[in-house]
PDB file of C-alpha atoms and ligand atoms in Angstrom:
ATOM      1  CA  UNK L   1      71.231 114.109  95.470  1.00 87.00           C
ATOM      2  CA  UNK L   2      72.859 110.752  97.743  1.00 96.00           C
ATOM      3  CA  UNK L   3      76.460 110.006  97.725  1.00 98.00           C
ATOM      4  CA  UNK L   4      77.234 106.550  97.227  1.00 98.00           C
ATOM      5  CA  UNK L   5      81.001 105.566  98.344  1.00 98.00           C
ATOM      6  CA  UNK L   6      81.704 102.147  96.738  1.00 98.00           C
ATOM      7  CA  UNK L   7      84.504  99.718  97.090  1.00 98.00           C
ATOM      8  CA  UNK L   8      87.885  97.807  95.143  1.00 98.00           C
ATOM      9  CA  UNK L   9      86.253  97.135  92.019  1.00 98.00           C
ATOM     10  CA  UNK L  10      89.740  95.681  90.177  1.00 98.00           C
ATOM     11  CA  UNK L  11      87.472  95.233  86.962  1.00 98.00           C
ATOM     12  CA  UNK L  12      84.253  93.686  88.272  1.00 98.00           C
ATOM     13  CA  UNK L  13      82.437  95.739  85.455  1.00 98.00           C
ATOM     14  CA  UNK L  14      79.511  93.639  85.313  1.00 97.00           C
ATOM     15  CA  UNK L  15      78.897  93.668  88.825  1.00 98.00           C
ATOM     16  CA  UNK L  16      79.209  97.777  89.748  1.00 98.00           C
ATOM     17  CA  UNK L  17      76.862  97.747  86.372  1.00 98.00           C
ATOM     18  CA  UNK L  18      74.784  95.413  88.676  1.00 98.00           C
ATOM     19  CA  UNK L  19      75.117  97.868  91.592  1.00 98.00           C
ATOM     20  CA  UNK L  20      74.900 101.140  89.844  1.00 98.00           C
ATOM     21  CA  UNK L  21      71.532 100.331  88.897  1.00 98.00           C
ATOM     22  CA  UNK L  22      70.448  98.430  92.957  1.00 98.00           C
ATOM     23  CA  UNK L  23      71.163 102.064  94.079  1.00 98.00           C
ATOM     24  CA  UNK L  24      69.525 103.276  91.268  1.00 98.00           C
ATOM     25  CA  UNK L  25      72.583 105.442  90.480  1.00 98.00           C
ATOM     26  CA  UNK L  26      71.659 108.905  87.957  1.00 97.00           C
ATOM     27  CA  UNK L  27      74.809 110.268  87.119  1.00 95.00           C
ATOM     28  CA  UNK L  28      73.411 114.139  86.811  1.00 95.00           C
ATOM     29  CA  UNK L  29      72.177 114.224  90.732  1.00 96.00           C
ATOM     30  CA  UNK L  30      74.179 111.756  93.032  1.00 98.00           C
ATOM     31  CA  UNK L  31      77.475 111.476  93.728  1.00 98.00           C
ATOM     32  CA  UNK L  32      79.999 108.254  93.586  1.00 98.00           C
ATOM     33  CA  UNK L  33      83.410 107.829  95.523  1.00 98.00           C
ATOM     34  CA  UNK L  34      85.600 105.592  94.661  1.00 98.00           C
ATOM     35  CA  UNK L  35      87.581 103.961  97.322  1.00 98.00           C
ATOM     36  CA  UNK L  36      90.616 102.697  94.752  1.00 98.00           C
ATOM     37  CA  UNK L  37      91.818  99.645  92.915  1.00 98.00           C
ATOM     38  CA  UNK L  38      89.702 100.045  89.936  1.00 98.00           C
ATOM     39  CA  UNK L  39      91.305  97.625  87.909  1.00 98.00           C
ATOM     40  CA  UNK L  40      93.741  94.646  88.274  1.00 98.00           C
ATOM     41  CA  UNK L  41      92.225  90.938  88.723  1.00 96.00           C
ATOM     42  CA  UNK L  42      88.955  91.149  87.459  1.00 96.00           C
ATOM     43  CA  UNK L  43      88.026  90.895  83.486  1.00 96.00           C
ATOM     44  CA  UNK L  44      87.425  94.003  83.043  1.00 97.00           C
ATOM     45  CA  UNK L  45      89.547  96.883  83.734  1.00 98.00           C
ATOM     46  CA  UNK L  46      89.256  98.841  80.680  1.00 98.00           C
ATOM     47  CA  UNK L  47      85.619  98.865  80.549  1.00 98.00           C
ATOM     48  CA  UNK L  48      85.151 100.396  84.504  1.00 98.00           C
ATOM     49  CA  UNK L  49      87.785 103.227  83.749  1.00 98.00           C
ATOM     50  CA  UNK L  50      85.360 104.199  81.401  1.00 98.00           C
ATOM     51  CA  UNK L  51      82.238 104.409  83.239  1.00 98.00           C
ATOM     52  CA  UNK L  52      84.104 105.869  85.711  1.00 98.00           C
ATOM     53  CA  UNK L  53      85.069 108.542  83.412  1.00 98.00           C
ATOM     54  CA  UNK L  54      82.086 109.046  81.404  1.00 98.00           C
ATOM     55  CA  UNK L  55      80.694 110.145  85.142  1.00 98.00           C
ATOM     56  CA  UNK L  56      82.899 112.674  84.361  1.00 97.00           C
ATOM     57  CA  UNK L  57      82.251 115.382  87.804  1.00 96.00           C
ATOM     58  CA  UNK L  58      78.789 112.931  89.870  1.00 98.00           C
ATOM     59  CA  UNK L  59      82.752 110.398  90.266  1.00 98.00           C
ATOM     60  CA  UNK L  60      85.455 110.823  92.553  1.00 98.00           C
ATOM     61  CA  UNK L  61      87.920 108.588  92.411  1.00 98.00           C
ATOM     62  CA  UNK L  62      91.163 107.927  94.945  1.00 98.00           C
ATOM     63  CA  UNK L  63      93.524 106.153  93.749  1.00 98.00           C
ATOM     64  CA  UNK L  64      95.195 102.631  95.607  1.00 98.00           C
ATOM     65  CA  UNK L  65      97.806 100.368  94.602  1.00 98.00           C
ATOM     66  CA  UNK L  66      96.837  99.175  92.051  1.00 98.00           C
ATOM     67  CA  UNK L  67      95.715 102.047  89.853  1.00 98.00           C
ATOM     68  CA  UNK L  68      99.169 103.349  90.117  1.00 98.00           C
ATOM     69  CA  UNK L  69     100.461 100.203  88.973  1.00 98.00           C
ATOM     70  CA  UNK L  70      98.595 100.452  86.459  1.00 98.00           C
ATOM     71  CA  UNK L  71      99.912 104.642  85.213  1.00 98.00           C
ATOM     72  CA  UNK L  72     103.825 102.523  86.524  1.00 98.00           C
ATOM     73  CA  UNK L  73     102.995 100.182  83.566  1.00 98.00           C
ATOM     74  CA  UNK L  74     101.337 102.570  80.550  1.00 98.00           C
ATOM     75  CA  UNK L  75     104.426 104.077  81.338  1.00 97.00           C
ATOM     76  CA  UNK L  76     106.680 101.622  80.539  1.00 97.00           C
ATOM     77  CA  UNK L  77     107.608 101.722  83.696  1.00 96.00           C
ATOM     78  CA  UNK L  78     107.246  98.067  85.342  1.00 95.00           C
ATOM     79  CA  UNK L  79     106.425  95.127  82.899  1.00 95.00           C
ATOM     80  CA  UNK L  80     102.517  93.406  83.681  1.00 96.00           C
ATOM     81  CA  UNK L  81     103.036  90.246  86.063  1.00 94.00           C
ATOM     82  CA  UNK L  82     100.870  86.715  85.186  1.00 94.00           C
ATOM     83  CA  UNK L  83      98.332  87.663  87.883  1.00 95.00           C
ATOM     84  CA  UNK L  84      97.676  91.465  86.344  1.00 97.00           C
ATOM     85  CA  UNK L  85      94.845  91.694  83.446  1.00 97.00           C
ATOM     86  CA  UNK L  86      95.660  95.386  82.436  1.00 98.00           C
ATOM     87  CA  UNK L  87      96.869  94.180  78.722  1.00 98.00           C
ATOM     88  CA  UNK L  88      93.093  95.555  77.108  1.00 98.00           C
ATOM     89  CA  UNK L  89      93.769  98.739  78.636  1.00 98.00           C
ATOM     90  CA  UNK L  90      97.540  99.355  77.252  1.00 98.00           C
ATOM     91  CA  UNK L  91      96.169  98.559  73.991  1.00 98.00           C
ATOM     92  CA  UNK L  92      93.286 100.370  73.810  1.00 98.00           C
ATOM     93  CA  UNK L  93      93.286 103.289  71.651  1.00 98.00           C
ATOM     94  CA  UNK L  94      91.348 105.548  74.431  1.00 98.00           C
ATOM     95  CA  UNK L  95      94.404 104.894  77.216  1.00 98.00           C
ATOM     96  CA  UNK L  96      96.496 108.025  76.898  1.00 98.00           C
ATOM     97  CA  UNK L  97      93.163 110.033  77.837  1.00 98.00           C
ATOM     98  CA  UNK L  98      92.575 107.905  80.130  1.00 98.00           C
ATOM     99  CA  UNK L  99      96.005 107.769  81.539  1.00 98.00           C
ATOM    100  CA  UNK L 100      95.340 111.595  81.783  1.00 98.00           C
ATOM    101  CA  UNK L 101      92.392 111.592  83.950  1.00 98.00           C
ATOM    102  CA  UNK L 102      93.931 108.278  86.406  1.00 98.00           C
ATOM    103  CA  UNK L 103      96.838 110.506  86.830  1.00 98.00           C
ATOM    104  CA  UNK L 104      94.498 113.266  87.738  1.00 98.00           C
ATOM    105  CA  UNK L 105      92.347 111.718  90.848  1.00 98.00           C
ATOM    106  CA  UNK L 106      93.010 111.334  94.718  1.00 98.00           C
ATOM    107  CA  UNK L 107      94.587 110.210  97.019  1.00 98.00           C
ATOM    108  CA  UNK L 108      92.127 112.069  99.826  1.00 98.00           C
ATOM    109  CA  UNK L 109      89.076 112.864  99.524  1.00 97.00           C
ATOM    110  CA  UNK L 110      86.373 114.368 101.936  1.00 96.00           C
ATOM    111  CA  UNK L 111      82.408 114.725 102.188  1.00 93.00           C
ATOM    112  CA  UNK L 112      80.145 115.174 104.902  1.00 93.00           C
ATOM    113  CA  UNK L 113      82.080 114.213 107.781  1.00 96.00           C
ATOM    114  CA  UNK L 114      83.392 111.301 106.007  1.00 97.00           C
ATOM    115  CA  UNK L 115      87.211 110.716 104.460  1.00 98.00           C
ATOM    116  CA  UNK L 116      88.047 109.005 102.152  1.00 98.00           C
ATOM    117  CA  UNK L 117      91.501 106.868 101.556  1.00 98.00           C
ATOM    118  CA  UNK L 118      92.735 103.262  99.818  1.00 98.00           C
ATOM    119  CA  UNK L 119      94.035 102.749 102.787  1.00 98.00           C
ATOM    120  CA  UNK L 120      93.311 104.328 105.496  1.00 98.00           C
ATOM    121  CA  UNK L 121      95.357 106.745 107.560  1.00 98.00           C
ATOM    122  CA  UNK L 122      97.949 106.436 109.934  1.00 98.00           C
ATOM    123  CA  UNK L 123      97.526 107.662 113.975  1.00 97.00           C
ATOM    124  CA  UNK L 124     100.537 109.236 113.650  1.00 97.00           C
ATOM    125  CA  UNK L 125      99.003 111.941 111.195  1.00 98.00           C
ATOM    126  CA  UNK L 126      96.009 114.911 111.711  1.00 97.00           C
ATOM    127  CA  UNK L 127      93.627 115.390 108.940  1.00 97.00           C
ATOM    128  CA  UNK L 128      95.940 118.393 108.300  1.00 97.00           C
ATOM    129  CA  UNK L 129      99.778 116.904 107.857  1.00 98.00           C
ATOM    130  CA  UNK L 130      97.203 114.239 105.877  1.00 98.00           C
ATOM    131  CA  UNK L 131      95.649 116.926 103.545  1.00 98.00           C
ATOM    132  CA  UNK L 132      98.679 118.316 102.747  1.00 98.00           C
ATOM    133  CA  UNK L 133     100.807 115.057 102.099  1.00 98.00           C
ATOM    134  CA  UNK L 134      98.416 113.782  99.422  1.00 98.00           C
ATOM    135  CA  UNK L 135      98.087 117.045  97.753  1.00 98.00           C
ATOM    136  CA  UNK L 136     101.600 117.068  97.539  1.00 98.00           C
ATOM    137  CA  UNK L 137     101.595 113.415  95.965  1.00 98.00           C
ATOM    138  CA  UNK L 138      98.844 114.163  93.522  1.00 98.00           C
ATOM    139  CA  UNK L 139     101.315 117.560  92.563  1.00 98.00           C
ATOM    140  CA  UNK L 140     103.558 114.975  91.936  1.00 98.00           C
ATOM    141  CA  UNK L 141     101.330 112.509  89.866  1.00 98.00           C
ATOM    142  CA  UNK L 142     100.086 115.787  88.007  1.00 98.00           C
ATOM    143  CA  UNK L 143     103.831 116.839  87.308  1.00 98.00           C
ATOM    144  CA  UNK L 144     105.786 115.113  84.256  1.00 97.00           C
ATOM    145  CA  UNK L 145     108.907 116.120  86.204  1.00 95.00           C
ATOM    146  CA  UNK L 146     108.519 114.022  89.338  1.00 97.00           C
ATOM    147  CA  UNK L 147     105.868 111.710  87.675  1.00 98.00           C
ATOM    148  CA  UNK L 148     108.284 110.148  85.907  1.00 97.00           C
ATOM    149  CA  UNK L 149     110.840 109.768  89.530  1.00 97.00           C
ATOM    150  CA  UNK L 150     108.434 108.558  91.279  1.00 98.00           C
ATOM    151  CA  UNK L 151     106.698 105.768  89.048  1.00 98.00           C
ATOM    152  CA  UNK L 152     110.258 104.865  87.860  1.00 96.00           C
ATOM    153  CA  UNK L 153     110.837 103.387  91.956  1.00 96.00           C
ATOM    154  CA  UNK L 154     107.811 103.189  92.883  1.00 95.00           C
ATOM    155  CA  UNK L 155     108.487  99.572  94.018  1.00 92.00           C
ATOM    156  CA  UNK L 156     109.778  99.377  97.228  1.00 95.00           C
ATOM    157  CA  UNK L 157     108.957  99.081 101.196  1.00 96.00           C
ATOM    158  CA  UNK L 158     111.364 101.579 102.623  1.00 97.00           C
ATOM    159  CA  UNK L 159     110.855 104.148 104.130  1.00 97.00           C
ATOM    160  CA  UNK L 160     108.899 102.053 106.212  1.00 97.00           C
ATOM    161  CA  UNK L 161     107.598 104.359 109.061  1.00 98.00           C
ATOM    162  CA  UNK L 162     107.055 108.432 107.894  1.00 98.00           C
ATOM    163  CA  UNK L 163     108.956 111.357 109.150  1.00 96.00           C
ATOM    164  CA  UNK L 164     109.320 114.664 108.400  1.00 97.00           C
ATOM    165  CA  UNK L 165     112.598 114.845 106.922  1.00 98.00           C
ATOM    166  CA  UNK L 166     112.363 112.536 104.324  1.00 98.00           C
ATOM    167  CA  UNK L 167     112.962 114.156 100.897  1.00 97.00           C
ATOM    168  CA  UNK L 168     112.588 113.317  97.205  1.00 97.00           C
ATOM    169  CA  UNK L 169     111.657 109.464  96.264  1.00 97.00           C
ATOM    170  CA  UNK L 170     111.798 108.300  98.916  1.00 98.00           C
ATOM    171  CA  UNK L 171     109.695 111.213 100.740  1.00 98.00           C
ATOM    172  CA  UNK L 172     106.440 110.007  98.178  1.00 98.00           C
ATOM    173  CA  UNK L 173     107.157 106.279  98.334  1.00 98.00           C
ATOM    174  CA  UNK L 174     106.535 106.398 101.802  1.00 98.00           C
ATOM    175  CA  UNK L 175     103.677 107.886 101.504  1.00 98.00           C
ATOM    176  CA  UNK L 176     101.917 106.371  98.884  1.00 98.00           C
ATOM    177  CA  UNK L 177     102.486 103.152 101.349  1.00 98.00           C
ATOM    178  CA  UNK L 178     100.750 105.034 104.183  1.00 98.00           C
ATOM    179  CA  UNK L 179      97.953 105.432 101.450  1.00 98.00           C
ATOM    180  CA  UNK L 180      97.098 102.955  99.079  1.00 98.00           C
ATOM    181  CA  UNK L 181      99.081  99.812 100.912  1.00 98.00           C
ATOM    182  CA  UNK L 182      98.399  99.927 104.740  1.00 98.00           C
ATOM    183  CA  UNK L 183      97.250  96.967 106.402  1.00 97.00           C
ATOM    184  CA  UNK L 184      99.334  96.569 109.582  1.00 97.00           C
ATOM    185  CA  UNK L 185     102.187  99.389 111.457  1.00 97.00           C
ATOM    186  CA  UNK L 186     103.192  99.687 115.045  1.00 97.00           C
ATOM    187  CA  UNK L 187     102.652 102.991 117.896  1.00 96.00           C
ATOM    188  CA  UNK L 188     105.419 105.088 115.930  1.00 97.00           C
ATOM    189  CA  UNK L 189     103.780 104.306 112.699  1.00 97.00           C
ATOM    190  CA  UNK L 190     106.345 102.078 111.346  1.00 98.00           C
ATOM    191  CA  UNK L 191     104.536 100.321 108.995  1.00 98.00           C
ATOM    192  CA  UNK L 192     104.846  96.248 108.375  1.00 96.00           C
ATOM    193  CA  UNK L 193     104.236  96.259 103.896  1.00 95.00           C
ATOM    194  CA  UNK L 194     104.556  92.430 104.212  1.00 92.00           C
ATOM    195  CA  UNK L 195     101.906  90.791 106.747  1.00 89.00           C
ATOM    196  CA  UNK L 196      99.019  89.592 104.414  1.00 80.00           C
ATOM    197  CA  UNK L 197      96.891  87.278 106.862  1.00 74.00           C
ATOM    198  CA  UNK L 198      94.716  87.128 109.651  1.00 79.00           C
ATOM    199  CA  UNK L 199      94.794  89.748 112.234  1.00 83.00           C
ATOM    200  CA  UNK L 200      95.556  86.468 114.242  1.00 84.00           C
ATOM    201  CA  UNK L 201      98.786  86.997 113.222  1.00 87.00           C
ATOM    202  CA  UNK L 202      99.785  90.419 113.874  1.00 91.00           C
ATOM    203  CA  UNK L 203     103.227  90.002 114.179  1.00 91.00           C
ATOM    204  CA  UNK L 204     104.315  91.928 117.609  1.00 92.00           C
ATOM    205  CA  UNK L 205     103.706  95.323 118.718  1.00 94.00           C
ATOM    206  CA  UNK L 206     101.780  95.780 115.033  1.00 96.00           C
ATOM    207  CA  UNK L 207      97.986  96.087 114.724  1.00 96.00           C
ATOM    208  CA  UNK L 208      95.454  97.609 112.093  1.00 96.00           C
ATOM    209  CA  UNK L 209      96.234 100.768 111.752  1.00 97.00           C
ATOM    210  CA  UNK L 210      91.962 101.643 113.152  1.00 97.00           C
ATOM    211  CA  UNK L 211      92.430  99.959 116.110  1.00 96.00           C
ATOM    212  CA  UNK L 212      94.925 102.685 117.207  1.00 96.00           C
ATOM    213  CA  UNK L 213      94.187 105.993 118.107  1.00 94.00           C
ATOM    214  CA  UNK L 214      93.660 109.064 116.393  1.00 94.00           C
ATOM    215  CA  UNK L 215      91.207 111.283 118.569  1.00 90.00           C
ATOM    216  CA  UNK L 216      90.799 114.381 117.189  1.00 88.00           C
ATOM    217  CA  UNK L 217      89.654 112.198 113.412  1.00 93.00           C
ATOM    218  CA  UNK L 218      87.757 109.528 115.088  1.00 89.00           C
ATOM    219  CA  UNK L 219      86.129 112.322 117.251  1.00 92.00           C
ATOM    220  CA  UNK L 220      84.981 114.401 114.223  1.00 95.00           C
ATOM    221  CA  UNK L 221      85.032 111.986 111.331  1.00 97.00           C
ATOM    222  CA  UNK L 222      84.358 108.295 109.325  1.00 97.00           C
ATOM    223  CA  UNK L 223      87.075 107.042 108.400  1.00 98.00           C
ATOM    224  CA  UNK L 224      86.003 104.692 104.640  1.00 98.00           C
ATOM    225  CA  UNK L 225      88.506 102.379 103.116  1.00 98.00           C
ATOM    226  CA  UNK L 226      88.970  99.709 100.683  1.00 98.00           C
ATOM    227  CA  UNK L 227      92.304  97.165 100.001  1.00 97.00           C
ATOM    228  CA  UNK L 228      91.838  95.082 102.759  1.00 96.00           C
ATOM    229  CA  UNK L 229      89.326  91.558 101.534  1.00 94.00           C
ATOM    230  CA  UNK L 230      90.625  90.016 103.397  1.00 92.00           C
ATOM    231  CA  UNK L 231      88.904  91.966 106.990  1.00 93.00           C
ATOM    232  CA  UNK L 232      85.627  90.744 105.606  1.00 90.00           C
ATOM    233  CA  UNK L 233      84.582  94.542 104.952  1.00 93.00           C
ATOM    234  CA  UNK L 234      84.607  94.279 109.392  1.00 94.00           C
ATOM    235  CA  UNK L 235      86.500  96.438 111.697  1.00 96.00           C
ATOM    236  CA  UNK L 236      85.012  96.124 115.775  1.00 94.00           C
ATOM    237  CA  UNK L 237      85.282 100.148 115.317  1.00 93.00           C
ATOM    238  CA  UNK L 238      81.717 101.450 113.555  1.00 90.00           C
ATOM    239  CA  UNK L 239      84.234 104.979 112.607  1.00 93.00           C
ATOM    240  CA  UNK L 240      86.142 103.056 110.461  1.00 97.00           C
ATOM    241  CA  UNK L 241      84.246 101.376 108.165  1.00 98.00           C
ATOM    242  CA  UNK L 242      85.682  99.362 105.292  1.00 98.00           C
ATOM    243  CA  UNK L 243      84.150  98.549 101.865  1.00 98.00           C
ATOM    244  CA  UNK L 244      86.388  95.910  99.922  1.00 97.00           C
ATOM    245  CA  UNK L 245      84.700  92.979 100.077  1.00 97.00           C
ATOM    246  CA  UNK L 246      86.551  91.346  97.892  1.00 96.00           C
ATOM    247  CA  UNK L 247      83.903  91.175  94.688  1.00 97.00           C
ATOM    248  CA  UNK L 248      87.472  89.669  92.399  1.00 95.00           C
ATOM    249  CA  UNK L 249      87.892  86.782  95.128  1.00 94.00           C
ATOM    250  CA  UNK L 250      84.595  85.827  94.794  1.00 94.00           C
ATOM    251  CA  UNK L 251      83.085  88.299  97.895  1.00 96.00           C
ATOM    252  CA  UNK L 252      80.985  91.055  97.030  1.00 97.00           C
ATOM    253  CA  UNK L 253      81.020  94.893  95.553  1.00 98.00           C
ATOM    254  CA  UNK L 254      79.773  96.969  98.203  1.00 98.00           C
ATOM    255  CA  UNK L 255      78.433 100.413  98.730  1.00 98.00           C
ATOM    256  CA  UNK L 256      77.956 102.074 101.556  1.00 98.00           C
ATOM    257  CA  UNK L 257      74.964 105.340 101.056  1.00 98.00           C
ATOM    258  CA  UNK L 258      76.442 108.894 103.611  1.00 97.00           C
ATOM    259  CA  UNK L 259      73.232 110.068 103.566  1.00 97.00           C
ATOM    260  CA  UNK L 260      71.319 107.545 105.303  1.00 97.00           C
ATOM    261  CA  UNK L 261      73.574 104.961 106.104  1.00 96.00           C
ATOM    262  CA  UNK L 262      72.661 102.289 104.603  1.00 97.00           C
ATOM    263  CA  UNK L 263      74.788  99.105 102.706  1.00 98.00           C
ATOM    264  CA  UNK L 264      74.311  97.050  99.608  1.00 98.00           C
ATOM    265  CA  UNK L 265      76.200  94.414  97.946  1.00 98.00           C
ATOM    266  CA  UNK L 266      75.875  92.302  94.481  1.00 98.00           C
ATOM    267  CA  UNK L 267      77.559  88.642  94.949  1.00 97.00           C
ATOM    268  CA  UNK L 268      80.455  88.319  92.554  1.00 97.00           C
ATOM    269  CA  UNK L 269      80.565  86.918  89.232  1.00 94.00           C
ATOM    270  CA  UNK L 270      83.239  85.699  88.193  1.00 71.00           C
ATOM    271  CA  UNK L 271      84.966  83.485  90.470  1.00 62.00           C
ATOM    272  CA  UNK L 272      89.553  83.714  90.342  1.00 59.00           C
ATOM    273  CA  UNK L 273      90.215  80.826  92.104  1.00 54.00           C
ATOM    274  CA  UNK L 274      93.580  82.875  93.181  1.00 53.00           C
ATOM    275  CA  UNK L 275      94.959  84.001  96.438  1.00 47.00           C
ATOM    276  CA  UNK L 276      95.258  87.552  97.417  1.00 47.00           C
TER     277      UNK L 276
HETATM  278 MN1  LIG E   1      95.092  97.948  96.830  1.00 79.94          MN
END
């Protein structure tokens, strides 16, 4: 009964099917944990959602920034952009069920000493803190009044630093930005959400979140994340595994088996020539 972690699918349904074949996934016995961004940019987001939902308890889904964006669009709080490939979902007869299911997914999942989030955990949060804040945001998604308020104020880079006194929408957006959009931060946990380049060009005082020590987590857990295709799956830190190998950009879709510690990868079949 192996458990597999899978990186950013982003609508790459054909590659996901090939990967599941490669690992000989058996939904009756095996477990899949998706590291977020199931949808968008790729060609078959609707098919990906339906397939993963059909696995029911055999698949756990962590929410990424594109998944949150889909919710905001589906509930009418944000418009579709030119690069978005979510229209099929919006037209689907099972849209409401799919969105309800998506609203009940998680921001953090802990399994056999592995912790999965979409973007990572900032060095200023203990695991206990991260778990609490993930639960808090999951409650927001599942509670209609909070959900509407959150979705209508989803976008924004501020506040860019966590503090325990934050309240309401600023607090929720800040938690969401750490869990789903973080790449660079500084030692105090301040985020730089504009940075998209190579790590070599990082601004002074900032670094990849996983290059700052988080001693308790580092000593006991393996952190798994997606979101950052430019890393090419490399963190130079054996306790931090990045599974976003840019399938949607012509790279690969990656899975990691917790039990035998092996990686499984399939090459992209559809190349999208676009800069992310
Ligand atoms: Mn992402």
